Short mmCIF file of C-alpha atoms in Angstrom, two decimals:
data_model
loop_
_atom_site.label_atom_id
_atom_site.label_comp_id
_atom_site.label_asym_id
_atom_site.label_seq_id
_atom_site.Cartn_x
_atom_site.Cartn_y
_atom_site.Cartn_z
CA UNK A 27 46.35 -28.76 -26.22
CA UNK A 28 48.07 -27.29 -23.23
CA UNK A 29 50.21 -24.19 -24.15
CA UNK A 30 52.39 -21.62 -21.99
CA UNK A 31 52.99 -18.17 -22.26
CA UNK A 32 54.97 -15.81 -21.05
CA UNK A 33 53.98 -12.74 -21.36
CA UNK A 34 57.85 -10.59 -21.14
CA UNK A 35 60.40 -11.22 -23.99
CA UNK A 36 62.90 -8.98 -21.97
CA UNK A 37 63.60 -8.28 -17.97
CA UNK A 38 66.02 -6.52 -16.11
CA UNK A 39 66.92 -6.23 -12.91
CA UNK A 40 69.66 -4.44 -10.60
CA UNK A 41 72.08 -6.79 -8.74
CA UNK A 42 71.11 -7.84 -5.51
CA UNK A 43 67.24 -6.20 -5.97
CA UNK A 44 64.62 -8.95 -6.57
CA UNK A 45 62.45 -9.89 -9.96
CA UNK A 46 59.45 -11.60 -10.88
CA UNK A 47 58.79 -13.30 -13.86
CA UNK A 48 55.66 -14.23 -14.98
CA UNK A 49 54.35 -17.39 -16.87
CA UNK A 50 50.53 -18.49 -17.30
CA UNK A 51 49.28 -21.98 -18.56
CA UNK A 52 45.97 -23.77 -20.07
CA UNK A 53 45.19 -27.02 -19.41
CA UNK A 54 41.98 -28.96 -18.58
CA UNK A 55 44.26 -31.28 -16.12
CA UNK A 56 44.21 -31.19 -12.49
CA UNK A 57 47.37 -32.88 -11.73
CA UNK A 58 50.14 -31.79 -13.33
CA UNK A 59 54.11 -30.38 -12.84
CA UNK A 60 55.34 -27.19 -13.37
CA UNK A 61 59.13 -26.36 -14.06
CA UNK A 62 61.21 -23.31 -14.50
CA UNK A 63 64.46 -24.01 -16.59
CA UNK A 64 67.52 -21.58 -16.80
CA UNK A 65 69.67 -21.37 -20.14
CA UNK A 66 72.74 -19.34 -20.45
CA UNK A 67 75.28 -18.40 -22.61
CA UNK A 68 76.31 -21.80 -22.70
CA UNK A 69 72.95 -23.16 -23.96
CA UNK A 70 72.43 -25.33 -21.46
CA UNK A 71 68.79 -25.98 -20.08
CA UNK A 72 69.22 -26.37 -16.35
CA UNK A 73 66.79 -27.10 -14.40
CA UNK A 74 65.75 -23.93 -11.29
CA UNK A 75 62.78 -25.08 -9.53
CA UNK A 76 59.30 -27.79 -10.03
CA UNK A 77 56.03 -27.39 -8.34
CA UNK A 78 52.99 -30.23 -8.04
CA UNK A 79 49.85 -29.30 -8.96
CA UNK A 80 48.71 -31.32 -6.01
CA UNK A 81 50.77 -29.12 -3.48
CA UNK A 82 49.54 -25.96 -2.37
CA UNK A 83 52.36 -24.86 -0.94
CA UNK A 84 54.58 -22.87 -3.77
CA UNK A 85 58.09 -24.46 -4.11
CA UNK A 86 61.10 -22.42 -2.97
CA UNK A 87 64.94 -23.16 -3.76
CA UNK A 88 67.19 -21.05 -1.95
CA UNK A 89 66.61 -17.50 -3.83
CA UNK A 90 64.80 -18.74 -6.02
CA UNK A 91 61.00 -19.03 -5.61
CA UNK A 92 57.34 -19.20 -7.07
CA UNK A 93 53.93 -17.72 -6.84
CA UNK A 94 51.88 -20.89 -7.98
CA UNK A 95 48.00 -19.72 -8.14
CA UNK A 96 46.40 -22.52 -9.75
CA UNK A 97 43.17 -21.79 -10.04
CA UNK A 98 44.45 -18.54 -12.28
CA UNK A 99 46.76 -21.12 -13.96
CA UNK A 100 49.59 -18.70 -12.77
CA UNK A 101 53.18 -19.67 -12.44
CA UNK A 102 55.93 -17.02 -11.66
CA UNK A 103 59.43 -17.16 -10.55
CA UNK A 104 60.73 -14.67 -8.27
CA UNK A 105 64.59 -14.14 -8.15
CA UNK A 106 65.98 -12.76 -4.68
CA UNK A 107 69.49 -10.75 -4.23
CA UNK A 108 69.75 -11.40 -8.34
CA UNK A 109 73.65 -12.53 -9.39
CA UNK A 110 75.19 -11.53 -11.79
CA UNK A 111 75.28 -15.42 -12.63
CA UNK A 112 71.48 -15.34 -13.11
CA UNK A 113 71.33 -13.66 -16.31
CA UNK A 114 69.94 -15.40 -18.63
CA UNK A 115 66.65 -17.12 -20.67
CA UNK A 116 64.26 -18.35 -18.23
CA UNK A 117 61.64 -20.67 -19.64
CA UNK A 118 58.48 -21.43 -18.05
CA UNK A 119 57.33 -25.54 -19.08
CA UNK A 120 54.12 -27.54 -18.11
CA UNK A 121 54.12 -31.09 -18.10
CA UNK A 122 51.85 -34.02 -17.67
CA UNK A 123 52.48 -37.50 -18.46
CA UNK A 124 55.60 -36.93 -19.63
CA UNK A 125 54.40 -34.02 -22.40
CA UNK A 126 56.32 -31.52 -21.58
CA UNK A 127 55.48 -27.91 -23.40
CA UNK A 128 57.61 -24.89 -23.10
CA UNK A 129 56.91 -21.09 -23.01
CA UNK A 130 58.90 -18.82 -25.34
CA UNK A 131 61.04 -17.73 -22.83
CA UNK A 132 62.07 -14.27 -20.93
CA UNK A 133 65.58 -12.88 -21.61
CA UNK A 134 66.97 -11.63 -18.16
CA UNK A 135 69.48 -8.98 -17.56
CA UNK A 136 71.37 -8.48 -14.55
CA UNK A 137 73.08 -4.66 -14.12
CA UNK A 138 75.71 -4.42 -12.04
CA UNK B 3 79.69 -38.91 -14.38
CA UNK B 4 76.56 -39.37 -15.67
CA UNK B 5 74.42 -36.93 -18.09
CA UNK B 6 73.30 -36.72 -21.65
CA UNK B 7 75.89 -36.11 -24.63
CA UNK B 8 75.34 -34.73 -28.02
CA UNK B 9 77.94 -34.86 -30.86
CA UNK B 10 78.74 -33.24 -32.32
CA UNK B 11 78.61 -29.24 -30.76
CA UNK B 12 78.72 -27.30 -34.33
CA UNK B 13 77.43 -28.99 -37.69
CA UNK B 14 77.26 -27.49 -40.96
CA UNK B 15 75.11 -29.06 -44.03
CA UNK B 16 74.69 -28.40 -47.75
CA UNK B 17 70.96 -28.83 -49.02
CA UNK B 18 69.47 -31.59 -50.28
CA UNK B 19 71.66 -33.85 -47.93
CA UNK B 20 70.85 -35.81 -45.02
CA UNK B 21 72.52 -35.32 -41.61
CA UNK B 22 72.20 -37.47 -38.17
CA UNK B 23 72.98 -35.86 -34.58
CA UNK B 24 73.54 -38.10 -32.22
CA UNK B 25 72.43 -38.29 -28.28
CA UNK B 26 74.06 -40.63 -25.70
CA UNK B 27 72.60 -40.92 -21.96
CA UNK B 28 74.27 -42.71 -19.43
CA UNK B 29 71.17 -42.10 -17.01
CA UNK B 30 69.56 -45.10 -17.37
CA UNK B 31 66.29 -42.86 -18.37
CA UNK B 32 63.49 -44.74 -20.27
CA UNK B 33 62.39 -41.83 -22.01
CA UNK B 34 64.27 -39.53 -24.40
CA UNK B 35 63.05 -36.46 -26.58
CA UNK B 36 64.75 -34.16 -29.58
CA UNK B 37 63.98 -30.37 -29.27
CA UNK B 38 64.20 -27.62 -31.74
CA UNK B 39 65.07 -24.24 -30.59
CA UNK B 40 64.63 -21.16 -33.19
CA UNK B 41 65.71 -17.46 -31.82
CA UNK B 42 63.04 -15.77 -29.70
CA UNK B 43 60.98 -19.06 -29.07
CA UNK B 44 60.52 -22.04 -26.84
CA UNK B 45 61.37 -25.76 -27.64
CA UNK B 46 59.45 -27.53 -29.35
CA UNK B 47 59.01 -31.18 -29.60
CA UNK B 48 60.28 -33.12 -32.63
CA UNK B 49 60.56 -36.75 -31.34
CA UNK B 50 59.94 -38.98 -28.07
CA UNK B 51 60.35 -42.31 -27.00
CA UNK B 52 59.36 -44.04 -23.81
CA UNK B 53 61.17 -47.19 -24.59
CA UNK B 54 63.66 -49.30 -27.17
CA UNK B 55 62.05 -49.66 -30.23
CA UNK B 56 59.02 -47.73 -30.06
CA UNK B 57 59.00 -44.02 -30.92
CA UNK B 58 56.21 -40.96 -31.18
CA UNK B 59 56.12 -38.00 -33.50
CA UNK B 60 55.96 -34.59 -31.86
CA UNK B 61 54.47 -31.08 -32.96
CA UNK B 62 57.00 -30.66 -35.90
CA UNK B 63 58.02 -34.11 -36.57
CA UNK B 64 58.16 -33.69 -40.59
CA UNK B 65 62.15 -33.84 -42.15
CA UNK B 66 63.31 -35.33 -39.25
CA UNK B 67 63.36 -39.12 -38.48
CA UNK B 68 64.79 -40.88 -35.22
CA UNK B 69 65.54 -44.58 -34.12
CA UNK B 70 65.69 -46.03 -31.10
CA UNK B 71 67.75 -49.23 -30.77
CA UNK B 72 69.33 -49.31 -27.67
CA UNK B 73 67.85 -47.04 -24.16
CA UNK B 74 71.00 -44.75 -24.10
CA UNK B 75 71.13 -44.01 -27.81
CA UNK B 76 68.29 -41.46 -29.86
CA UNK B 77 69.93 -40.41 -32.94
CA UNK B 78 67.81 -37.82 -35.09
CA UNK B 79 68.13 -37.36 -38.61
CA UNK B 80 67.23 -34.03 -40.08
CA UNK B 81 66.18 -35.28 -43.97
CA UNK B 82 66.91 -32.95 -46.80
CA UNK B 83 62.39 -32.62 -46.66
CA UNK B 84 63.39 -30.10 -43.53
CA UNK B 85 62.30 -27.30 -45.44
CA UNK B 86 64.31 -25.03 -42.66
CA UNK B 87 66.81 -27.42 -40.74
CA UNK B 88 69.12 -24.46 -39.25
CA UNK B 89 68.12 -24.22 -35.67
CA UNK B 90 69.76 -25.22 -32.13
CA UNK B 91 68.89 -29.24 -31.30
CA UNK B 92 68.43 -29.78 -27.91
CA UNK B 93 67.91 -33.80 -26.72
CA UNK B 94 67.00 -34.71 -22.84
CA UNK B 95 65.98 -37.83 -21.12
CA UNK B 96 63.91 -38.37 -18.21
CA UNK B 97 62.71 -41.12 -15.69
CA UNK B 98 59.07 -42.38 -16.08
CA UNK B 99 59.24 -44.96 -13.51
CA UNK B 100 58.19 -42.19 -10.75
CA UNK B 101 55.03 -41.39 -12.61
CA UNK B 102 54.36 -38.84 -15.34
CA UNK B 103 55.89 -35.91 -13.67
CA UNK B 104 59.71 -36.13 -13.99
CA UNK B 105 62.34 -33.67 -14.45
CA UNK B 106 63.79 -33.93 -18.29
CA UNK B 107 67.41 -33.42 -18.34
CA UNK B 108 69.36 -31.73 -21.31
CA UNK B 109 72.30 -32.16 -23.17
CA UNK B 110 74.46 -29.15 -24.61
CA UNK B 111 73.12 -29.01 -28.08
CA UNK B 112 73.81 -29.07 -31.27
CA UNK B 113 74.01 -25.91 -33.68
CA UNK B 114 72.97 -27.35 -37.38
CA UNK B 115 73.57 -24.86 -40.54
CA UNK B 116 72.45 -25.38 -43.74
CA UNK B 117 74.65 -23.93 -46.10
#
């Protein structure tokens, strides 16, 4: 079965500095998604950035982007100029045909 | 607009009763899941169906029971054999007409209490 971990219950990072958080997988599959969700306060699971297996090249959405290494099954997010905004649980999820699994999550801080 | 609803927010529940949370999508997603969230982990998968009338069990599928009559609607029932029903519930939908690979996409939740 394919599980996720991530490896740091707890970041924090000064406002406008950068931060990396890390996420590793296990599968046997070679073609594959990987997501990185954001929930807040609110609860809400919204959605930060996918990559595809197939791609090479690591996905990027505005500040946020990854470090996709897949033959280390490596998966980290890195968070430019951090907000303020961007505190909160990160999870890490793998998914192929439509099984998705989540990691247990990283709890970021943001200091102003 | 469109999204995924989940009534209601807050729900409280003496033992040894049942209890249904409801999930509405407007999406048109073929696909919809229930998630259980505990403090200090991950979700993890109670229920998932691909299409009307046809359901799967997840990793911790016992106490809970779901239809699926209609492709907006995935009710869950948490049955008083939930030996530990308090957690958050979290239901999403996705697309499978693009392939395996698509985005899920959450509702707000629902915060069940056993009292």
């Amino acid at each position: 079965a394919q599980t996720v971990t991530q490896s740091q219950p707890e970041m924090s990072v000064q406002e406008a500095e950068t931060v990396t958080l890390s996420c590793t997988y296990d599968t046997s599959e070679s073609d594959y998604y990987l997501f990185w969700y954001k929930q807040p306060p609110s609860r809400q699971m919204i959605l930060v950035i996918r990559q595809e297996a197939y791609k090479q090249q690591n996905a990027t959405e505005n500040r946020f982007s990854v470090n996709f290494q897949k033959a280390a099954k490596s998966f980290s997010l890195k968070i430019s100029d951090s907000q303020l905004g961007d505190a909160a649980m990160y999870f890490c999820a793998y998914s192929n045909n439509n099984d998705m699994r989540f990691g247990a999550g990283t709890r970021l801080t943001v200091k102003p | 607009d469109g999204g995924i609803t989940q009534s209601p927010k807050y729900l409280f529940r003496k033992e040894g009763q049942n209890v249904t949370l409801s999930c509405e999508q407007n999406l048109n997603h073929d696909a919809m899941y229930w998630y259980r969230q505990d403090p200090g982990q991950g979700l993890r998968l109670i229920y998932y169906s691909q299409i009307v009338n046809d359901f799967q069990k997840g990793d911790i599928a016992e106490g809970y029971s779901v239809s699926r009559e209609k492709k907006e609607s995935f009710p869950l029932t948490v049955t008083s054999a939930q030996k530990n029903p308090t957690a958050f519930y979290l239901c999403a939908s996705s697309a499978i007409d693009g392939g395996p690979y698509n985005e899920q996409f959450f509702g707000p939740g629902t915060r069940l209490t056993v009292l």
